[in-house]
Amino acid sequence: VRKDLEKDNAGQVTLIPEEPEDMWHTYNLLQVGDSLRASTIRKVQTESSTGSVGSNRIRTTLTLCVETIDFDSQACQLRVKGTNIQENEYVKMGAYHTIELEPNRQFTLAKKQWDSVVLERIEQACDPAWSADVAAVVMQEGLAHVCLVTPSMTLTRAKVEVNIPRKRKGNCSQHDRALERFYEQVVQAIQRHINFEVVKCVLVASPGFVREQFCDYMFQQAVKTDNKLLLENRSKFLQVHSSSGHKYALKEALCDPAVTSRLSDTKAAGEVKALDDFYKMLQHEPDRAFYGLKHVEKANEAMAIDTLLISDELFRHQDVATRARYVKLVDSVRENMGTVRIFSSLHVSGEQLGQLTGVAAILRFPVAELSDQEDESSSEDD
């Protein structure tokens, strides 16, 4: 909603979380020592003129200095405990209070230092184009809807309706021609409305065999006309079952556990592939795959890092100096034209990276002298 940052990157940002994933982003933005201003409910004791004591629940706005942060990933709730640092008629200065942050309620977060990783997370979380990374085509014979799916809503981009005559005994040509015309219109709608740079997965949902026939038709045509856009993105198309071609049938398809796991994988597909590449490199050319902060920093000094893999858990480190060290590493890799992939510790790939100390790198060229120092440093660590 607002952003007021000074030259030295101190300042405050006002945000409204709109969906469960925003609570996860908020959890990653909050750090001990930040100040958080939000509306909350406080139990206040009141004494009447007769001396009887009662207690009321009063909604008030408090500013806390953050001390503990508790995130419940199942309910997507965030509880922040801290001491009051601003005058308030109901709560004394220095008194403890716990604020529950919830979706659609504004809060203001102030930090002494906003670093590049945190600011980038806010940019991405606030840009709707970043979240609409799933598209869907729900279809049945003669009816199709082309939609974009964001975590919070489904936007219909195109509706295709073509009247398809029934098959007649011994004569299917009319039916087939109409069907082909229908498929052709759906392909055009896909090309017009789906931006493959953002969209990581296109669900094709239908009853029966419609989706298989449509995908076969689409890619045959793409080969004939040498349509690079469709051919390059072929792996993004995922066929799923739905009860009809109406928009509401998409909800069933999205609720299918196989689809949800596949979608969270496509969201993190880049990360999964990077981790896979890292393991392969570790196997075949161990001098070009490093993990552990010390080794990765050494490789970075040699400007050797091609891809940096880092877990978002590390940016939640309590120690400011350690956190700054990770941020500096990320900035430096980017300056040297390397790619940075920040893994979510809620995803399987993030957990795997966590087992490798949470930071790893694929190098542009082998850096050998490190492996010689390894033996000395490991004995120091012991």
Coordinates of C-alpha atoms in Angstrom, one line a residue:
V1 CA 0.0 0.0 0.0
R2 CA 2.9 2.4 0.9
K3 CA 6.6 2.3 1.0
D4 CA 8.8 5.0 2.7
L5 CA 12.4 4.1 2.6
E6 CA 15.3 6.4 3.5
K7 CA 18.7 6.6 1.7
D8 CA 20.3 4.2 4.1
N9 CA 17.5 1.7 3.5
A10 CA 15.8 2.3 6.8
G11 CA 12.1 2.9 6.7
Q12 CA 8.7 1.3 6.6
V13 CA 6.3 -0.6 4.3
T14 CA 2.6 -0.9 4.7
L15 CA 1.1 -4.2 3.3
I16 CA -2.2 -6.0 3.1
P17 CA -1.9 -9.8 2.8
E18 CA -4.6 -11.1 0.5
E19 CA -4.1 -14.9 0.4
P20 CA -2.6 -17.7 2.4
E21 CA 0.7 -17.5 0.5
D22 CA 1.1 -13.9 1.5
M23 CA 1.2 -15.0 5.2
W24 CA 4.2 -17.1 4.3
H25 CA 5.9 -14.1 2.6
T26 CA 5.1 -12.0 5.7
Y27 CA 6.7 -14.6 7.9
N28 CA 9.9 -14.4 5.8
L29 CA 9.8 -10.5 6.0
L30 CA 9.5 -10.3 9.8
Q31 CA 12.7 -10.3 11.9
V32 CA 13.4 -9.9 15.6
G33 CA 13.9 -6.3 16.3
D34 CA 11.6 -4.9 13.6
S35 CA 8.7 -2.8 14.6
L36 CA 5.2 -3.9 13.6
R37 CA 2.2 -1.7 13.7
A38 CA -1.2 -3.4 13.4
S39 CA -4.7 -3.4 14.7
T40 CA -5.4 -6.0 17.5
I41 CA -7.8 -6.8 20.3
R42 CA -6.7 -6.3 23.9
K43 CA -8.5 -7.2 27.1
V44 CA -8.7 -4.1 29.2
Q45 CA -9.8 -4.0 32.9
T46 CA -12.2 -1.1 33.7
E47 CA -13.3 0.1 37.1
S48 CA -16.7 1.7 37.4
S49 CA -17.6 4.5 39.8
T50 CA -19.0 2.0 42.3
G51 CA -15.6 0.2 42.4
S52 CA -16.7 -2.9 40.6
V53 CA -14.1 -4.2 38.1
G54 CA -15.1 -5.5 34.7
S55 CA -13.1 -6.4 31.6
N56 CA -13.7 -5.5 28.0
R57 CA -12.2 -6.5 24.7
I58 CA -11.1 -3.4 22.9
R59 CA -9.8 -3.1 19.3
T60 CA -6.7 -0.9 19.3
T61 CA -3.7 -0.3 17.1
L62 CA -0.4 -1.2 18.7
T63 CA 3.3 -0.8 17.6
L64 CA 5.4 -3.7 18.9
C65 CA 9.1 -4.4 18.9
V66 CA 9.1 -7.9 17.5
E67 CA 10.5 -10.6 19.9
T68 CA 9.1 -13.9 18.8
I69 CA 7.4 -15.0 15.5
D70 CA 5.3 -18.1 15.3
F71 CA 4.0 -19.3 12.0
D72 CA 1.3 -22.1 11.7
S73 CA 1.7 -23.3 8.1
Q74 CA -1.5 -25.4 8.2
A75 CA -3.8 -22.6 9.2
C76 CA -1.6 -19.9 7.6
Q77 CA -1.7 -17.9 10.8
L78 CA 1.1 -15.7 12.1
R79 CA 1.4 -14.7 15.8
V80 CA 3.9 -12.0 16.6
K81 CA 4.8 -11.3 20.2
G82 CA 6.7 -8.2 21.4
T83 CA 6.7 -5.2 23.6
N84 CA 4.7 -2.0 23.1
I85 CA 6.9 0.8 21.9
Q86 CA 4.3 3.6 21.3
E87 CA 2.0 5.4 23.7
N88 CA -1.4 3.8 23.9
E89 CA -4.3 4.6 26.2
Y90 CA -5.0 0.9 26.9
V91 CA -1.5 -0.7 26.9
K92 CA 1.5 0.6 28.9
M93 CA 4.9 1.2 27.2
G94 CA 7.0 -2.0 27.4
A95 CA 4.0 -4.2 28.1
Y96 CA 3.9 -7.5 26.2
H97 CA 1.3 -8.2 23.6
T98 CA 0.7 -10.8 20.9
I99 CA -0.6 -9.6 17.5
E100 CA -2.3 -12.2 15.2
L101 CA -1.7 -11.1 11.6
E102 CA -4.5 -12.2 9.4
P103 CA -5.4 -11.9 5.7
N104 CA -7.0 -8.7 4.4
R105 CA -5.9 -6.7 7.5
Q106 CA -3.3 -4.0 6.9
F107 CA -0.1 -3.8 8.9
T108 CA 3.0 -1.6 8.8
L109 CA 6.5 -3.1 9.1
A110 CA 9.5 -0.9 9.9
K111 CA 13.1 -2.0 9.7
K112 CA 16.5 -0.4 10.4
Q113 CA 17.7 -2.0 7.2
W114 CA 15.7 -3.3 4.2
D115 CA 18.0 -5.6 2.2
S116 CA 17.7 -6.5 -1.5
V117 CA 16.3 -10.0 -0.8
V118 CA 13.5 -8.7 1.3
L119 CA 12.5 -6.0 -1.1
E120 CA 12.5 -8.4 -4.0
R121 CA 10.2 -10.7 -2.1
I122 CA 7.8 -7.8 -1.6
E123 CA 7.9 -6.9 -5.3
Q124 CA 7.1 -10.4 -6.4
A125 CA 4.4 -11.0 -3.8
C126 CA 2.6 -7.8 -4.8
D127 CA 2.7 -8.3 -8.6
P128 CA -0.3 -10.3 -9.7
A129 CA 1.4 -11.4 -12.9
W130 CA 3.9 -13.3 -10.8
S131 CA 1.2 -15.4 -9.2
A132 CA -0.8 -16.2 -12.3
D133 CA 1.6 -18.9 -13.3
V134 CA -1.0 -21.6 -14.1
A135 CA -3.4 -21.5 -17.1
A136 CA -6.2 -23.9 -17.8
V137 CA -8.3 -24.9 -20.8
V138 CA -11.5 -26.6 -19.6
M139 CA -13.3 -28.2 -22.6
Q140 CA -15.9 -30.6 -23.9
E141 CA -17.0 -31.1 -27.5
G142 CA -18.0 -27.7 -28.8
L143 CA -17.3 -25.7 -25.6
A144 CA -14.0 -24.5 -24.1
H145 CA -12.9 -21.9 -21.5
V146 CA -9.4 -20.5 -21.5
C147 CA -8.6 -19.3 -17.9
L148 CA -5.7 -17.9 -15.9
V149 CA -5.5 -19.3 -12.4
T150 CA -3.9 -17.2 -9.6
P151 CA -3.8 -18.5 -6.0
S152 CA -6.9 -16.3 -5.2
M153 CA -9.0 -16.3 -8.3
T154 CA -9.7 -17.7 -11.8
L155 CA -9.9 -15.2 -14.6
T156 CA -11.7 -16.4 -17.8
R157 CA -9.8 -15.0 -20.8
A158 CA -11.7 -16.6 -23.6
K159 CA -14.8 -18.7 -24.3
V160 CA -15.0 -20.8 -27.5
E161 CA -18.4 -22.2 -28.6
V162 CA -18.8 -24.2 -31.9
N163 CA -21.9 -26.1 -32.8
I164 CA -20.8 -29.7 -33.6
P165 CA -23.3 -31.9 -35.6
R166 CA -23.7 -35.5 -34.4
K167 CA -22.0 -38.4 -36.1
R168 CA -24.2 -40.0 -38.8
K169 CA -24.0 -43.6 -39.7
G170 CA -21.5 -43.9 -42.6
N171 CA -20.8 -40.2 -42.7
C172 CA -18.7 -38.5 -40.1
S173 CA -17.2 -35.7 -42.3
Q174 CA -19.4 -32.9 -41.0
H175 CA -18.7 -33.8 -37.4
D176 CA -15.0 -34.1 -38.0
R177 CA -14.8 -30.8 -39.9
A178 CA -16.7 -28.9 -37.1
L179 CA -14.5 -30.5 -34.5
E180 CA -11.4 -29.4 -36.3
R181 CA -12.7 -25.9 -36.6
F182 CA -13.4 -25.9 -32.8
Y183 CA -9.9 -27.2 -32.0
E184 CA -8.4 -24.5 -34.3
Q185 CA -10.2 -21.7 -32.4
V186 CA -9.1 -23.1 -29.0
V187 CA -5.5 -23.2 -30.2
Q188 CA -5.7 -19.5 -31.3
A189 CA -7.2 -18.6 -28.0
I190 CA -4.4 -20.3 -26.1
Q191 CA -1.8 -18.4 -28.2
R192 CA -3.5 -15.1 -27.8
H193 CA -4.2 -15.2 -24.0
I194 CA -1.5 -17.3 -22.4
N195 CA 1.9 -15.7 -21.8
F196 CA 4.3 -18.6 -21.7
E197 CA 7.0 -16.5 -20.1
V198 CA 5.0 -16.3 -16.9
V199 CA 2.8 -19.4 -17.1
K200 CA 4.6 -22.5 -15.9
C201 CA 1.8 -25.0 -16.5
V202 CA -1.3 -25.3 -18.7
L203 CA -4.0 -27.7 -17.5
V204 CA -6.1 -29.2 -20.2
A205 CA -9.2 -30.6 -18.6
S206 CA -12.1 -32.4 -20.2
P207 CA -14.4 -35.4 -19.8
G208 CA -13.6 -38.5 -22.0
F209 CA -10.9 -38.4 -24.6
V210 CA -11.5 -34.8 -25.8
R211 CA -8.3 -33.5 -24.1
E212 CA -6.1 -36.2 -25.7
Q213 CA -7.6 -35.6 -29.2
F214 CA -7.2 -31.9 -28.8
C215 CA -3.5 -32.0 -27.6
D216 CA -2.7 -34.4 -30.5
Y217 CA -4.3 -32.0 -33.0
M218 CA -2.6 -29.0 -31.5
F219 CA 0.9 -30.4 -31.6
Q220 CA 0.5 -32.0 -35.1
Q221 CA -0.6 -28.5 -36.3
A222 CA 2.4 -26.9 -34.4
V223 CA 4.8 -29.3 -36.2
K224 CA 3.2 -28.6 -39.6
T225 CA 3.3 -24.8 -39.2
D226 CA 6.6 -24.9 -37.3
N227 CA 5.0 -23.1 -34.4
K228 CA 8.0 -22.6 -32.0
L229 CA 5.9 -21.1 -29.2
L230 CA 3.8 -24.2 -28.7
L231 CA 6.6 -26.7 -29.5
E232 CA 9.0 -25.2 -27.0
N233 CA 6.4 -25.2 -24.2
R234 CA 5.0 -28.7 -24.9
S235 CA 6.2 -30.0 -21.5
K236 CA 4.0 -27.4 -19.7
F237 CA 0.7 -29.0 -20.9
L238 CA -0.8 -31.3 -18.3
Q239 CA -3.9 -33.4 -19.1
V240 CA -6.5 -33.9 -16.3
H241 CA -10.0 -35.1 -16.0
S242 CA -13.0 -32.8 -15.4
S243 CA -16.7 -33.5 -15.5
S244 CA -17.5 -30.9 -18.2
G245 CA -16.2 -27.9 -20.2
H246 CA -17.9 -25.4 -17.9
K247 CA -15.7 -23.1 -15.8
Y248 CA -16.9 -24.6 -12.4
A249 CA -15.5 -28.0 -13.5
L250 CA -12.0 -26.5 -13.2
K251 CA -12.4 -26.4 -9.4
E252 CA -12.7 -30.2 -9.3
A253 CA -9.6 -30.6 -11.4
L254 CA -7.6 -28.2 -9.2
C255 CA -8.7 -30.1 -6.1
D256 CA -7.3 -33.4 -7.4
P257 CA -4.3 -34.1 -5.1
A258 CA -2.2 -35.4 -8.1
V259 CA -2.8 -32.0 -9.8
T260 CA -2.1 -29.9 -6.7
S261 CA 1.2 -31.7 -6.1
R262 CA 2.1 -31.4 -9.7
L263 CA 1.3 -27.7 -9.7
S264 CA 3.4 -26.9 -6.6
D265 CA 6.1 -28.8 -8.4
T266 CA 5.7 -26.6 -11.6
K267 CA 5.8 -23.5 -9.4
A268 CA 9.1 -24.8 -8.0
A269 CA 10.1 -26.6 -11.2
G270 CA 13.0 -24.2 -11.8
E271 CA 14.3 -25.0 -8.3
V272 CA 13.8 -28.7 -8.7
K273 CA 15.8 -28.7 -11.9
A274 CA 18.6 -26.6 -10.4
L275 CA 18.9 -29.0 -7.5
D276 CA 18.9 -32.0 -9.9
D277 CA 21.6 -30.3 -12.0
F278 CA 23.6 -29.7 -8.8
Y279 CA 23.5 -33.4 -7.8
K280 CA 24.5 -34.5 -11.3
M281 CA 27.4 -32.0 -11.2
L282 CA 28.4 -33.3 -7.8
Q283 CA 28.6 -36.8 -9.3
H284 CA 30.4 -36.1 -12.5
E285 CA 32.5 -33.0 -11.9
P286 CA 32.7 -32.5 -8.1
D287 CA 35.1 -29.6 -8.6
R288 CA 32.2 -27.6 -10.1
A289 CA 29.6 -28.3 -7.3
F290 CA 30.1 -26.7 -3.9
Y291 CA 28.0 -26.5 -0.8
G292 CA 28.4 -25.0 2.6
L293 CA 28.7 -21.2 3.2
K294 CA 32.5 -21.1 3.4
H295 CA 33.1 -23.0 0.2
V296 CA 30.4 -21.2 -1.7
E297 CA 31.9 -17.8 -0.6
K298 CA 35.3 -18.9 -1.8
A299 CA 33.9 -19.9 -5.2
N300 CA 32.2 -16.5 -5.3
E301 CA 35.4 -14.7 -4.7
A302 CA 36.8 -16.5 -7.8
M303 CA 33.6 -15.2 -9.7
A304 CA 33.0 -18.9 -10.5
I305 CA 29.3 -19.2 -9.5
D306 CA 26.9 -19.8 -12.3
T307 CA 23.8 -20.8 -10.2
L308 CA 23.4 -20.2 -6.5
L309 CA 20.9 -22.3 -4.7
I310 CA 19.9 -20.9 -1.3
S311 CA 17.1 -21.7 1.1
D312 CA 14.7 -18.8 2.3
E313 CA 15.2 -20.2 5.8
L314 CA 18.7 -18.7 5.9
F315 CA 17.3 -15.1 5.6
R316 CA 15.3 -15.7 8.8
H317 CA 18.5 -16.2 10.8
Q318 CA 18.3 -14.5 14.2
D319 CA 21.9 -13.1 13.9
V320 CA 21.9 -9.9 11.9
A321 CA 25.5 -10.4 10.8
T322 CA 24.9 -13.9 9.5
R323 CA 21.8 -12.8 7.6
A324 CA 23.7 -9.9 6.1
R325 CA 26.4 -12.4 5.0
Y326 CA 23.8 -14.4 3.0
V327 CA 22.3 -11.2 1.5
K328 CA 25.8 -10.0 0.5
L329 CA 26.4 -13.4 -1.2
V330 CA 23.2 -13.2 -3.2
D331 CA 23.9 -9.6 -4.3
S332 CA 27.4 -10.5 -5.3
V333 CA 26.4 -13.5 -7.4
R334 CA 23.9 -11.4 -9.2
E335 CA 26.5 -8.7 -9.9
N336 CA 28.7 -11.3 -11.5
M337 CA 25.9 -12.3 -13.8
G338 CA 25.1 -15.5 -11.9
T339 CA 21.6 -16.9 -11.4
V340 CA 20.1 -17.0 -7.9
R341 CA 17.4 -19.5 -7.0
I342 CA 15.7 -18.9 -3.6
F343 CA 14.1 -22.2 -2.4
S344 CA 11.0 -22.3 -0.2
S345 CA 11.6 -24.4 2.9
L346 CA 7.9 -25.4 2.7
H347 CA 8.6 -27.3 -0.6
V348 CA 10.3 -30.7 -0.9
S349 CA 13.2 -29.3 -2.9
G350 CA 13.8 -26.7 -0.1
E351 CA 14.0 -29.5 2.5
Q352 CA 16.6 -31.4 0.4
L353 CA 18.7 -28.2 0.0
G354 CA 18.4 -27.8 3.8
Q355 CA 20.2 -31.1 4.2
L356 CA 23.1 -29.6 2.2
T357 CA 23.4 -26.7 4.7
G358 CA 20.9 -24.7 2.7
V359 CA 23.4 -23.1 0.4
A360 CA 25.0 -24.7 -2.7
A361 CA 26.4 -23.5 -6.0
I362 CA 27.0 -24.8 -9.5
L363 CA 30.2 -23.3 -10.9
R364 CA 31.1 -22.0 -14.4
F365 CA 34.5 -23.6 -14.2
P366 CA 36.2 -26.0 -11.8
V367 CA 37.9 -24.5 -8.7
A368 CA 40.3 -27.1 -7.5
E369 CA 42.4 -25.4 -4.7
L370 CA 39.4 -25.5 -2.4
S371 CA 39.3 -29.3 -2.1
D372 CA 42.9 -29.2 -0.9
Q373 CA 42.0 -26.8 1.9
E374 CA 39.0 -28.9 2.8
D375 CA 41.0 -31.3 5.0
E376 CA 42.5 -28.5 7.1
S377 CA 39.2 -26.7 7.5
S378 CA 37.3 -29.8 8.5
S379 CA 39.7 -30.6 11.2
E380 CA 39.3 -27.0 12.5
D381 CA 35.5 -27.3 12.5
D382 CA 35.8 -30.5 14.5

